[in-house]
XYZ file of C-alpha atoms in Angstrom:
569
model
C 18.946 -36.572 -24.027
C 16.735 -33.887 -24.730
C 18.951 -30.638 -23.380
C 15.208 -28.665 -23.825
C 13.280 -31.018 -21.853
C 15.837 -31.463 -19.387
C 16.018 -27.223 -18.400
C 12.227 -27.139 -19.110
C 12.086 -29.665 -16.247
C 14.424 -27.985 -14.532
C 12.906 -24.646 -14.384
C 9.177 -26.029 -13.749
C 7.277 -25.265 -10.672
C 3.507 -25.815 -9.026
C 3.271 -22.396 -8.995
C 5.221 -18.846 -9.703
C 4.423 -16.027 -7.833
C 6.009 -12.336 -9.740
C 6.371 -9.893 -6.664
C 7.249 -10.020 -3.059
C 5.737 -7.100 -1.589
C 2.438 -7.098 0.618
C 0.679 -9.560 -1.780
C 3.490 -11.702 -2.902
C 4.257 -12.372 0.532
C 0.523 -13.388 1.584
C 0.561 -15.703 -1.850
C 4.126 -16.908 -1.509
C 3.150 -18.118 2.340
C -0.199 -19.491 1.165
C 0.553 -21.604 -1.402
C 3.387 -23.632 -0.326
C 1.449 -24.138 3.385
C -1.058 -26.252 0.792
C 1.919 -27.992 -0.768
C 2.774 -25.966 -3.672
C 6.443 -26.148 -4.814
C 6.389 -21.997 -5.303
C 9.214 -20.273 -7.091
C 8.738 -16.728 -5.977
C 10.204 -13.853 -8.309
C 11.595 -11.013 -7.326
C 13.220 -8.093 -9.846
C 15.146 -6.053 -7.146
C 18.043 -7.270 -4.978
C 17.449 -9.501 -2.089
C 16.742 -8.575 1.688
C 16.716 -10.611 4.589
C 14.704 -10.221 7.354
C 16.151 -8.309 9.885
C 19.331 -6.611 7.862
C 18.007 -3.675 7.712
C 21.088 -1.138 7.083
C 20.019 2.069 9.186
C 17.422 0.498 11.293
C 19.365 1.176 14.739
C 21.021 4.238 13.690
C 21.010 7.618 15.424
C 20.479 11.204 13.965
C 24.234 11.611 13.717
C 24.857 8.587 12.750
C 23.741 9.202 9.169
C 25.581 11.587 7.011
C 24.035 15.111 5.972
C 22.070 14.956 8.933
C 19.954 12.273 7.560
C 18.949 15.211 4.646
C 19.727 14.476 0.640
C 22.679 15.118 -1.251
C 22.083 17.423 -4.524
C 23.416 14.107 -5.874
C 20.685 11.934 -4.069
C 18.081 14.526 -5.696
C 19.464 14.323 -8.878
C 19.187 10.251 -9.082
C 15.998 10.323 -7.226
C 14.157 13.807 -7.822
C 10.633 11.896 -8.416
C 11.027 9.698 -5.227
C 11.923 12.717 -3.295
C 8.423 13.876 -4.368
C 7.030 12.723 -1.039
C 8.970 15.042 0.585
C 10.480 11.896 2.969
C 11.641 8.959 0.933
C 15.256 10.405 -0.303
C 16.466 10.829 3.354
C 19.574 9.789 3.955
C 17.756 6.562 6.247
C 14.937 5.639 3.159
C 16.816 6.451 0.174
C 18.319 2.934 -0.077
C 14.764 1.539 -0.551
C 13.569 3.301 -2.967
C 14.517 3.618 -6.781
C 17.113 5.364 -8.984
C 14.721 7.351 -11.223
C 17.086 7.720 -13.870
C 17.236 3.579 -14.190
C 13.663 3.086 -14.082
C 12.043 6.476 -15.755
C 8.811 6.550 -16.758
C 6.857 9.186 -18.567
C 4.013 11.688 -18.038
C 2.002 12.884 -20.505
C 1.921 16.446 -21.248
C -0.632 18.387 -18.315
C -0.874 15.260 -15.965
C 1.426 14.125 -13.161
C 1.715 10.698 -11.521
C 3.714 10.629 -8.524
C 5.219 6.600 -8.663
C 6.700 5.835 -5.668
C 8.362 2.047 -5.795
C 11.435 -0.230 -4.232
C 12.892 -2.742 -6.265
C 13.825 -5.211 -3.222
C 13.068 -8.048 -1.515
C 9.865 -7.247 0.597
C 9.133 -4.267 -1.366
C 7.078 -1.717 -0.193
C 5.696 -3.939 2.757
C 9.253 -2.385 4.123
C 8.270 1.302 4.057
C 4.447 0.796 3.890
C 2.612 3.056 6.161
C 1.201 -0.192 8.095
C -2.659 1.581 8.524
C -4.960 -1.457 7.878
C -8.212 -0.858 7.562
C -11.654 -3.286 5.595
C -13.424 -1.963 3.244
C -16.954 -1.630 4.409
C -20.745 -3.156 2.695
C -21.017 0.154 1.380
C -17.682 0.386 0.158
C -18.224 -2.778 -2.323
C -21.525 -1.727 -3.032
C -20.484 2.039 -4.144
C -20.060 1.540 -7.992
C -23.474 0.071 -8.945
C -25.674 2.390 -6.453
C -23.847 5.319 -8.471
C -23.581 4.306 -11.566
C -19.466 4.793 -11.352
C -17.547 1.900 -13.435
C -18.727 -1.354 -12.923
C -20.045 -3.467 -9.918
C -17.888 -5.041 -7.392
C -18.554 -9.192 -8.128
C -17.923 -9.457 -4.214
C -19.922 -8.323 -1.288
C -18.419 -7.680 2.041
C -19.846 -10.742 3.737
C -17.732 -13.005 1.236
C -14.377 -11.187 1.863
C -14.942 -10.774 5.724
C -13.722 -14.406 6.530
C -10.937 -13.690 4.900
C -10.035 -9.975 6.795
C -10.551 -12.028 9.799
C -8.155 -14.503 8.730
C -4.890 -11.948 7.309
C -5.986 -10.040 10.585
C -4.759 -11.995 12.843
C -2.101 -13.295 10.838
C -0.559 -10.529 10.373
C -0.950 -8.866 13.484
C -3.349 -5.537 13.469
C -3.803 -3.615 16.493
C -6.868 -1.504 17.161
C -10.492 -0.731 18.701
C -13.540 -2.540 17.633
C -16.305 0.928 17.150
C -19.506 -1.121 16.003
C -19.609 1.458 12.920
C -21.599 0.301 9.427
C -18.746 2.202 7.501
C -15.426 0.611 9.714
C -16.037 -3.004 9.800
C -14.676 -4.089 13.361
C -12.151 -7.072 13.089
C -9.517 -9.647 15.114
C -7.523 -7.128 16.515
C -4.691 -7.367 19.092
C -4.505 -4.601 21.889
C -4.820 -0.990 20.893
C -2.696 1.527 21.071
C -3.418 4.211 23.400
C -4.708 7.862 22.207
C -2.795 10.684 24.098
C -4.948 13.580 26.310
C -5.341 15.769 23.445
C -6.676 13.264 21.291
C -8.825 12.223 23.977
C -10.275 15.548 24.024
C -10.812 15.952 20.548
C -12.635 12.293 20.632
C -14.908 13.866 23.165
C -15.607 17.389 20.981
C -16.392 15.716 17.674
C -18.789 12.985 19.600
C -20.371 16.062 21.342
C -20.515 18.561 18.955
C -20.770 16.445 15.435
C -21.470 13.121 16.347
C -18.643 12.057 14.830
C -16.364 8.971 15.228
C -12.405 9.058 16.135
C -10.476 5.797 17.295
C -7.067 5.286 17.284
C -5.246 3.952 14.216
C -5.262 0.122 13.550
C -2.132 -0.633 12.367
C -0.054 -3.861 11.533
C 1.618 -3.681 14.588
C 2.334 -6.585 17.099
C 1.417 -4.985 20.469
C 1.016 -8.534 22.022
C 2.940 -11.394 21.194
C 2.282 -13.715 18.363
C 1.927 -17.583 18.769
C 2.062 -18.375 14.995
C 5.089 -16.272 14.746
C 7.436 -16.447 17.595
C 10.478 -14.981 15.211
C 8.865 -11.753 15.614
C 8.947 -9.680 18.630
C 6.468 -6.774 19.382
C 6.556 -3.027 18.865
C 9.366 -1.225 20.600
C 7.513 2.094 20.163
C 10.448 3.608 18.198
C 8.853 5.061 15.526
C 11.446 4.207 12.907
C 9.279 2.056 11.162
C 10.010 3.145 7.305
C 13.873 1.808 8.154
C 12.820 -2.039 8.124
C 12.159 -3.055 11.603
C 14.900 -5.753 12.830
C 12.242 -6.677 16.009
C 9.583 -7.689 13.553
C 7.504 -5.201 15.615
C 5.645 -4.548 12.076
C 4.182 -6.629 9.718
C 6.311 -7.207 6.265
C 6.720 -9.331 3.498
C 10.100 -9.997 4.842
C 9.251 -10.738 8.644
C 6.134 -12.510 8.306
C 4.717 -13.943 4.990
C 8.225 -14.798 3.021
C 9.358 -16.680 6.683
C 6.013 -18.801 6.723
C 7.106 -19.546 2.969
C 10.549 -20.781 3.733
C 9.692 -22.645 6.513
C 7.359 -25.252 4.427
C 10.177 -26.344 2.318
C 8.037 -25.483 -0.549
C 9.694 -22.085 -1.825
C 12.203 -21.404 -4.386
C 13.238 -17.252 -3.846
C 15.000 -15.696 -7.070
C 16.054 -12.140 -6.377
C 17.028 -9.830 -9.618
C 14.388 -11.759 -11.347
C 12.747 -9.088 -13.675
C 9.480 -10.687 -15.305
C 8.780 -9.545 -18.858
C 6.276 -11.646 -19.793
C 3.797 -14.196 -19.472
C 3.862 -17.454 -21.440
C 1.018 -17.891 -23.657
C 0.283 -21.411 -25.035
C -2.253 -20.734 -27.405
C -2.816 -24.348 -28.301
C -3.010 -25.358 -24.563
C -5.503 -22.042 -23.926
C -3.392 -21.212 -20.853
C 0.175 -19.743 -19.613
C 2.355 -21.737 -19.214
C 5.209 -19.600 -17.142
C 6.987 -16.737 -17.370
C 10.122 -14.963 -19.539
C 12.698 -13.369 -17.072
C 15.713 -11.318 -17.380
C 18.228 -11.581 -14.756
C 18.880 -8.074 -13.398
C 22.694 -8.706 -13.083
C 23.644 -10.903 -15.854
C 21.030 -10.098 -18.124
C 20.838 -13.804 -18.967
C 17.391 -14.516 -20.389
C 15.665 -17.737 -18.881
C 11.780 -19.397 -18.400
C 10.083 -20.299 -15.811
C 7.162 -22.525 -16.137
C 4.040 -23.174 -13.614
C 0.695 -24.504 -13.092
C -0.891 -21.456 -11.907
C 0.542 -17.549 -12.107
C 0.274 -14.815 -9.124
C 1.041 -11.997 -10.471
C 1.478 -9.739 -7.375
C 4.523 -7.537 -9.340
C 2.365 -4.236 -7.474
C -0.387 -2.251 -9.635
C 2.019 -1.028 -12.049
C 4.385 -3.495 -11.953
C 1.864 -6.130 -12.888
C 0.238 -3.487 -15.685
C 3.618 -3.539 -17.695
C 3.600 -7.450 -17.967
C -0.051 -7.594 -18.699
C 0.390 -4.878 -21.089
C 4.411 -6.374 -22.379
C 2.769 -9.988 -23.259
C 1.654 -10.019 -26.862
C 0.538 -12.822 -28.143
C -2.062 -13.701 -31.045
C -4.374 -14.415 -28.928
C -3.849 -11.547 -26.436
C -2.651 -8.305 -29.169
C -3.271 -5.843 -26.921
C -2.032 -6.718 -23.536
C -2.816 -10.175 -22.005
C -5.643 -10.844 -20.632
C -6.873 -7.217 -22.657
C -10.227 -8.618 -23.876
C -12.159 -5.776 -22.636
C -9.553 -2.915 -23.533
C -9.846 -1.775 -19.738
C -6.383 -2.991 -18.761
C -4.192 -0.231 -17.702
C -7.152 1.944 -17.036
C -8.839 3.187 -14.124
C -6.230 4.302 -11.946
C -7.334 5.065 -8.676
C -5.019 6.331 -5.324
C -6.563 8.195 -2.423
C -5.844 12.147 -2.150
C -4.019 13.685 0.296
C -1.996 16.652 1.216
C -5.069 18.978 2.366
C -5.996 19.300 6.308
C -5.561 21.398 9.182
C -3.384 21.718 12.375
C -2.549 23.482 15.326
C -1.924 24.056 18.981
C -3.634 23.154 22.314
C -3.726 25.087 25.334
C -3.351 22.899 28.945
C -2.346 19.754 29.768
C 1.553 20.935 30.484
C 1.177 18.405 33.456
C 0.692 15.355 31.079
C 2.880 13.443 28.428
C 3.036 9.778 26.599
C 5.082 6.799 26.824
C 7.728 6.505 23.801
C 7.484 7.202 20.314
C 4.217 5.045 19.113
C 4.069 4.572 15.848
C 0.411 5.231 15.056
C -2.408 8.095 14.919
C -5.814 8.599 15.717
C -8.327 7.759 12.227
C -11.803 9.635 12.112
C -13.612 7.529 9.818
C -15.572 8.463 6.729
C -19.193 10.427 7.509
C -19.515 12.543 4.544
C -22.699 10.880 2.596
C -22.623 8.477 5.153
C -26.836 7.971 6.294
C -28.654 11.615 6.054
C -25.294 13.256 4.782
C -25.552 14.275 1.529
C -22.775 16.537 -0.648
C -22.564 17.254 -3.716
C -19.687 14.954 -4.882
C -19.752 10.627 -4.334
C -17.794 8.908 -1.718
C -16.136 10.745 1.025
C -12.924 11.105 3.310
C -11.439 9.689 6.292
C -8.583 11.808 8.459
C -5.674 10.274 9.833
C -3.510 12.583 12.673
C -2.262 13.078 15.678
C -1.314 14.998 19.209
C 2.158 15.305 20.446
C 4.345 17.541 22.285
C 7.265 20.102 20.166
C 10.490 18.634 20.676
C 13.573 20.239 21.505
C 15.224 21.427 18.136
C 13.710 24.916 19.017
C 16.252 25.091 21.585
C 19.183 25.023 18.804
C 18.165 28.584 17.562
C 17.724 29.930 21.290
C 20.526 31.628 22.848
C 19.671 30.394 26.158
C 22.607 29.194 28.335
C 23.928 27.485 31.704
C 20.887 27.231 33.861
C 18.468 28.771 31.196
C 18.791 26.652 28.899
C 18.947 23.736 31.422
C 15.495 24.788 32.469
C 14.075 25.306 29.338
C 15.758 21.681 27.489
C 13.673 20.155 30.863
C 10.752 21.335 29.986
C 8.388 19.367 27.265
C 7.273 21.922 24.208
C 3.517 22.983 23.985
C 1.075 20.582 22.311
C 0.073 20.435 18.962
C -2.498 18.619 16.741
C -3.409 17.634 13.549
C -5.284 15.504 10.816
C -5.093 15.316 7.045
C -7.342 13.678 4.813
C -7.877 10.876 3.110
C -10.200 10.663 0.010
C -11.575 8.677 -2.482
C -10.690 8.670 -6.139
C -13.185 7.459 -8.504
C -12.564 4.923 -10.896
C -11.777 6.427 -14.761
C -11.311 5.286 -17.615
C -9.523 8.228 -18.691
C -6.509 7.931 -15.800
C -4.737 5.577 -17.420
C -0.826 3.755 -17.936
C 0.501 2.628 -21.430
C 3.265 0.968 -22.770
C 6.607 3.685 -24.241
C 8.654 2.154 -26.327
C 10.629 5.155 -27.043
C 12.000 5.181 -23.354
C 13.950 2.264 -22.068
C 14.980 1.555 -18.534
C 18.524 0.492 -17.127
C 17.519 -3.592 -18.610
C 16.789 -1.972 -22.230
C 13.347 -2.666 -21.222
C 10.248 -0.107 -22.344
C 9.048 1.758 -19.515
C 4.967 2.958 -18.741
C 3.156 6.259 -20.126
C 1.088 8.031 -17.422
C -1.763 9.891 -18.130
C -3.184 10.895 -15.096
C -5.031 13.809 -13.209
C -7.734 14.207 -10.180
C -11.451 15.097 -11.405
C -14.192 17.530 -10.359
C -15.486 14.555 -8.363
C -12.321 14.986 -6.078
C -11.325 18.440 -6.193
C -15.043 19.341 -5.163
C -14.574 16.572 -1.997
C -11.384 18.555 -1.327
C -12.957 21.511 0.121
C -14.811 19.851 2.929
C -11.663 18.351 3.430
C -10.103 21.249 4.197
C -12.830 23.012 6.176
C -14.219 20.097 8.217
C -10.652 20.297 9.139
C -10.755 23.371 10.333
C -14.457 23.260 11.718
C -13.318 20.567 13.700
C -10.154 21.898 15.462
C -11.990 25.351 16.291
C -14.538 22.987 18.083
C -12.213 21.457 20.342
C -10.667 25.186 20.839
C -7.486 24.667 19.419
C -5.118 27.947 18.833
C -3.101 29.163 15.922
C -5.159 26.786 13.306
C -3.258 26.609 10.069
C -5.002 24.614 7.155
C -3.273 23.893 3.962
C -4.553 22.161 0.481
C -1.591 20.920 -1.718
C -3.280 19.414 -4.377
C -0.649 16.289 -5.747
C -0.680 13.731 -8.914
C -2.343 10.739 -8.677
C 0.020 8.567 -6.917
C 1.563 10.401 -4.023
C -0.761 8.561 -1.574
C 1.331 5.669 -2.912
C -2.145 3.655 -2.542
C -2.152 3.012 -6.504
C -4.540 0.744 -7.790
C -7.248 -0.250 -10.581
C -5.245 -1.292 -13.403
C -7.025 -4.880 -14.089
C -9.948 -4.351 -12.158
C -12.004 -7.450 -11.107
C -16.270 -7.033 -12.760
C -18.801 -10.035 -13.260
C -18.692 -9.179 -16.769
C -15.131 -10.188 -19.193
C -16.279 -7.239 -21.750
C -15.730 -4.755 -19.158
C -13.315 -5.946 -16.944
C -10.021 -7.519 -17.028
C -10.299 -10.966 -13.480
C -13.632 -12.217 -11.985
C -14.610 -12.573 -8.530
C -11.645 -14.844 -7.941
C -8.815 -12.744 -9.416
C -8.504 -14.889 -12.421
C -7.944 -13.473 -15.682
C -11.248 -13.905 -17.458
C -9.469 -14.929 -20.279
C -6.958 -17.097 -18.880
C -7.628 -19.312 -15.484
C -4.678 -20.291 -14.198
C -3.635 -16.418 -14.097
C -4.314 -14.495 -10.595
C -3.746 -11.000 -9.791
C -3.796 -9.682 -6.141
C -2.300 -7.034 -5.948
C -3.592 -3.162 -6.347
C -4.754 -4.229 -10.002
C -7.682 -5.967 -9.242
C -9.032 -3.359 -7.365
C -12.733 -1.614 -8.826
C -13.008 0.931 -6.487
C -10.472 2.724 -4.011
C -12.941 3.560 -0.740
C -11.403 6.069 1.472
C -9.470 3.133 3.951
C -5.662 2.121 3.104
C -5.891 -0.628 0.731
C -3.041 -3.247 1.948
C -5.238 -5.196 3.858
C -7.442 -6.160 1.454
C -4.917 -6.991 -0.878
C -4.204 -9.312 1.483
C -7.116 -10.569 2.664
C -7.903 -10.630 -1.731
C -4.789 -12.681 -2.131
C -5.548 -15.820 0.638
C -8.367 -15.829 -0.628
C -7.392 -16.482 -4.288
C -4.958 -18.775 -3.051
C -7.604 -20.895 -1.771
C -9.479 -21.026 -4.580
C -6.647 -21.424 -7.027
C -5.351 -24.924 -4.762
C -8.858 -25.771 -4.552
C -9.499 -25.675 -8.762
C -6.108 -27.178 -9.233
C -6.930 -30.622 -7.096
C -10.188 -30.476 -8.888
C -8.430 -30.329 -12.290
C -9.608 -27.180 -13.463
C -6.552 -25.338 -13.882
């Protein structure tokens, strides 16, 4: 007996998808539902759908007041960049920084946000699902920016509607050129102040406003009766054990089990992809266990890489070969480049006289989203692309009342009483695709496996700091409109990465000598290789990205099933 032959055997698949986050789970569900025998990879430890360890807990519940330990700063002080993910109710779903460092280069910052788990970021994602529009795909070769998009809207709108309603993505249909409308379940409802704001910026600027669409499930779903619908709790980042929220590890992963057809392998870091250079294909993948540190293969038909934008970067980048010396796939020396995210941290907020008679059902989970309009038509700035705001109205709590020194029927009357309104919006911008903002491979710094970790070198350009301003002071222009009080606008300018939207590093172009996948997320170089996640992406828009990732990955899925019954792959 050949011992070889017999673990090759062993460890052979259909197909081998590396990642289980937003894509993975969309790939991992799609290609065992056409019969694919999918062993689905997974470096971080495994979670099950709904053990979700804080998800039901209250404030006191958690320990230091749900605030970080000097300890939890020390292991996570780039995580607790955000400002949010190191609380004592997040922290377990995000990294240890000091396992998995990475480096930036001298005068540029890139804020990496990540969660080595089961369901990945599709956990803690911020669930805002939005399609690209005609313009959006058509940006790059009007302005000369990059390369062209090899897909037009009307190709990849099938495919929103399909991951739409999969999925589950509640919103309003608006009729607008640059916010395609889509298969959305009931809306969430805006609040009187946003209402009123609606009103203002369609009097006074013409402007749309429409509440968030988001992946939540505010009617039942048929195809997915494990799921329940939002509870309006607003602890979404926790993992929700309702399923009120799409994830990886409520929706897609469950779809995947449930053919028979799927082989999950937590602690499964990929380091490489298989080249056969005499077969002109890969062949699998080289893993090392993240417990043992056993090294093993796995070997496929056809490789999603869906490992995240980064993720997916080091393996591309980690799998030399003779054929591939510079990264696989890295014919056209763009892979690793053009790092895109969308900006954030500038906007304006404030507070809003009236209304004390009036308040909202529960804690929904969801904002209002004034689309782009900034060189939208007539509108014409002097900076490319534009900005969409996401916000919202709500009434101050009742922490104030822990500093008054109010008591007996005072402080009963005041604790009864709902706090004043408030309302804001921040932006959302486009980053241009650059060459120049790009991720590399350090040797000289190893992570927690003794594997090399990634070089950033990454900053925002005149192209977005310019687009900045009118972020701010549209802000502002907009809230003195509606005659809001005490309006306080702020510009924290961030590294590349905070808006934890990352994307670009094997962007998808019609032509291989300046791009790294064609139209159909293959590797140009190398078929039966897909990536779907961030990667592929050639330019950012303004909208949150997720969805088409998704919509991206069925669709590659498709094609890849499709090619391998023809014999192509």
């Amino acid at each position: 007996m050949n011992l070889n032959t017999e673990a090759e055997k062993k460890n052979t698949y259909d197909a081998i998808v590396v990642g289980t986050g937003i894509s993975g789970g969309i790939a991992a569900k799609e290609l065992t539902e056409k019969g694919l025998k999918t062993l689905v990879l997974e470096r971080g430890r495994d979670v099950k759908h709904p053990d979700y360890p804080t998800a039901t807990k209250d404030l006191w519940q958690l320990e230091n007041a749900n605030k970080p330990t000097q300890e939890d700063l020390r292991k996570q002080g780039v995580q607790n960049r955000t400002g949010y993910t190191t609380n004592q109710d997040t922290k377990h779903w995000f990294v240890n920084d000091l396992e998995h460092p990475y480096t930036e280069k001298e005068g540029t910052r890139f804020d990496w946000m990540r969660g080595y788990h089961v369901g990945g970021r599709s956990i803690m994602w911020g669930r805002q699902s939005y399609r690209l529009s005609p313009m959006d795909f058509e940006a790059n070769a009007k302005d000369g920016i990059a390369v062209d998009w090899p897909v037009r809207y009307d190709e990849i709108a099938p495919w929103y509607d399909y991951v739409e309603q999969y999925v589950g993505v509640s919103g309003q249909n608006e009729g607008l050129a640059q916010l395609p409308d889509g298969k959305f379940l009931p809306p969430m409802e805006l609040n009187c102040v946003e209402l009123e704001l609606k009103k203002t910026l369609k009097e006074k600027f013409d402007r749309a406003f429409t509440i968030g669409r988001t992946a939540h499930a505010t009617a039942p779903l048929a195809h997915m009766p494990w799921r329940g619908t939002c509870q309006f709790r607003n602890l979404c980042a926790r993992g929700c054990p309702y399923g009120g929220y799409y994830s990886s590890n409520s929706g897609g992963l469950i779809s995947a089990e449930k053919t028979g057809n799927m082989t999950l392998r937590a602690n499964s870091v990929v380091t490489e992809i298989i080249y056969d250079e005499q077969k002109g294909k890969a062949t699998g993948v080289k893993v090392l266990d993240g417990v043992t540190g056993e090294q093993m293969e796995f070997y496929a038909n056809v490789i999603f890489l869906c490992a995240s934008t980064m993720g997916s970067a080091f393996i591309m980048l980690n799998s030399i070969s003779n054929r591939f010396p510079n990264g696989f796939g890295n014919d056209s020396g763009e892979l690793g480049h053009n790092i895109m995210d969308h900006q954030l941290g500038v906007g304006a907020g404030g507070m809003v006289e009236g209304f004390e008679d009036q308040y909202y059902f529960g804690r929904r989970a969801n904002g209002f989203y004034i689309p782009r309009y900034r060189n939208v038509g007539k509108d014409k700035r002097d900076y490319l692309r534009g900005f969409g705001y996401q916000g919202g109205g709500s009434r101050q709590g009742w922490g104030s009342l822990v500093a008054e020194m109010a008591i007996g029927e005072d402080l009963k009357k005041m604790a009864s009483t709902p706090g004043r309104w408030t309302i804001g919006m921040m932006g959302f911008g486009e980053i241009l695709p650059d060459h120049a903002n790009r991720v590399s491979i350090n040797k000289d710094k190893k992570d927690i496996h003794g594997l090399p970790t990634l070089l950033f070198e990454t900053n925002l350009k005149e192209n977005e700091l310019k687009m900045r301003v009118d972020m701010k002071n549209d802000a502002v222009e907009m809230l003195e409109a509606a005659d809001v009080k005490n309006i306080h606008s702020y510009d924290n300018v961030t590294g590349i990465g905070l808006g934890i939207h990352e994307m670009g590093t094997a962007r998808m172009g019609k032509d291989p000598k300046t791009s790294v996948l064609n139209k159909w997320n293959q590797v140009h170089a190398c078929k039966n290789v897909f990536v779907t996640d961030g990667s592929f992406m050639t330019s950012a828009g303004c909208q949150n990205p997720s969805l088409t990732y998704m919509a991206f990955t069925a669709r590659a899925a498709d094609f890849a099933v499709s090619e391998m019954k023809k014999g192509n792959l």
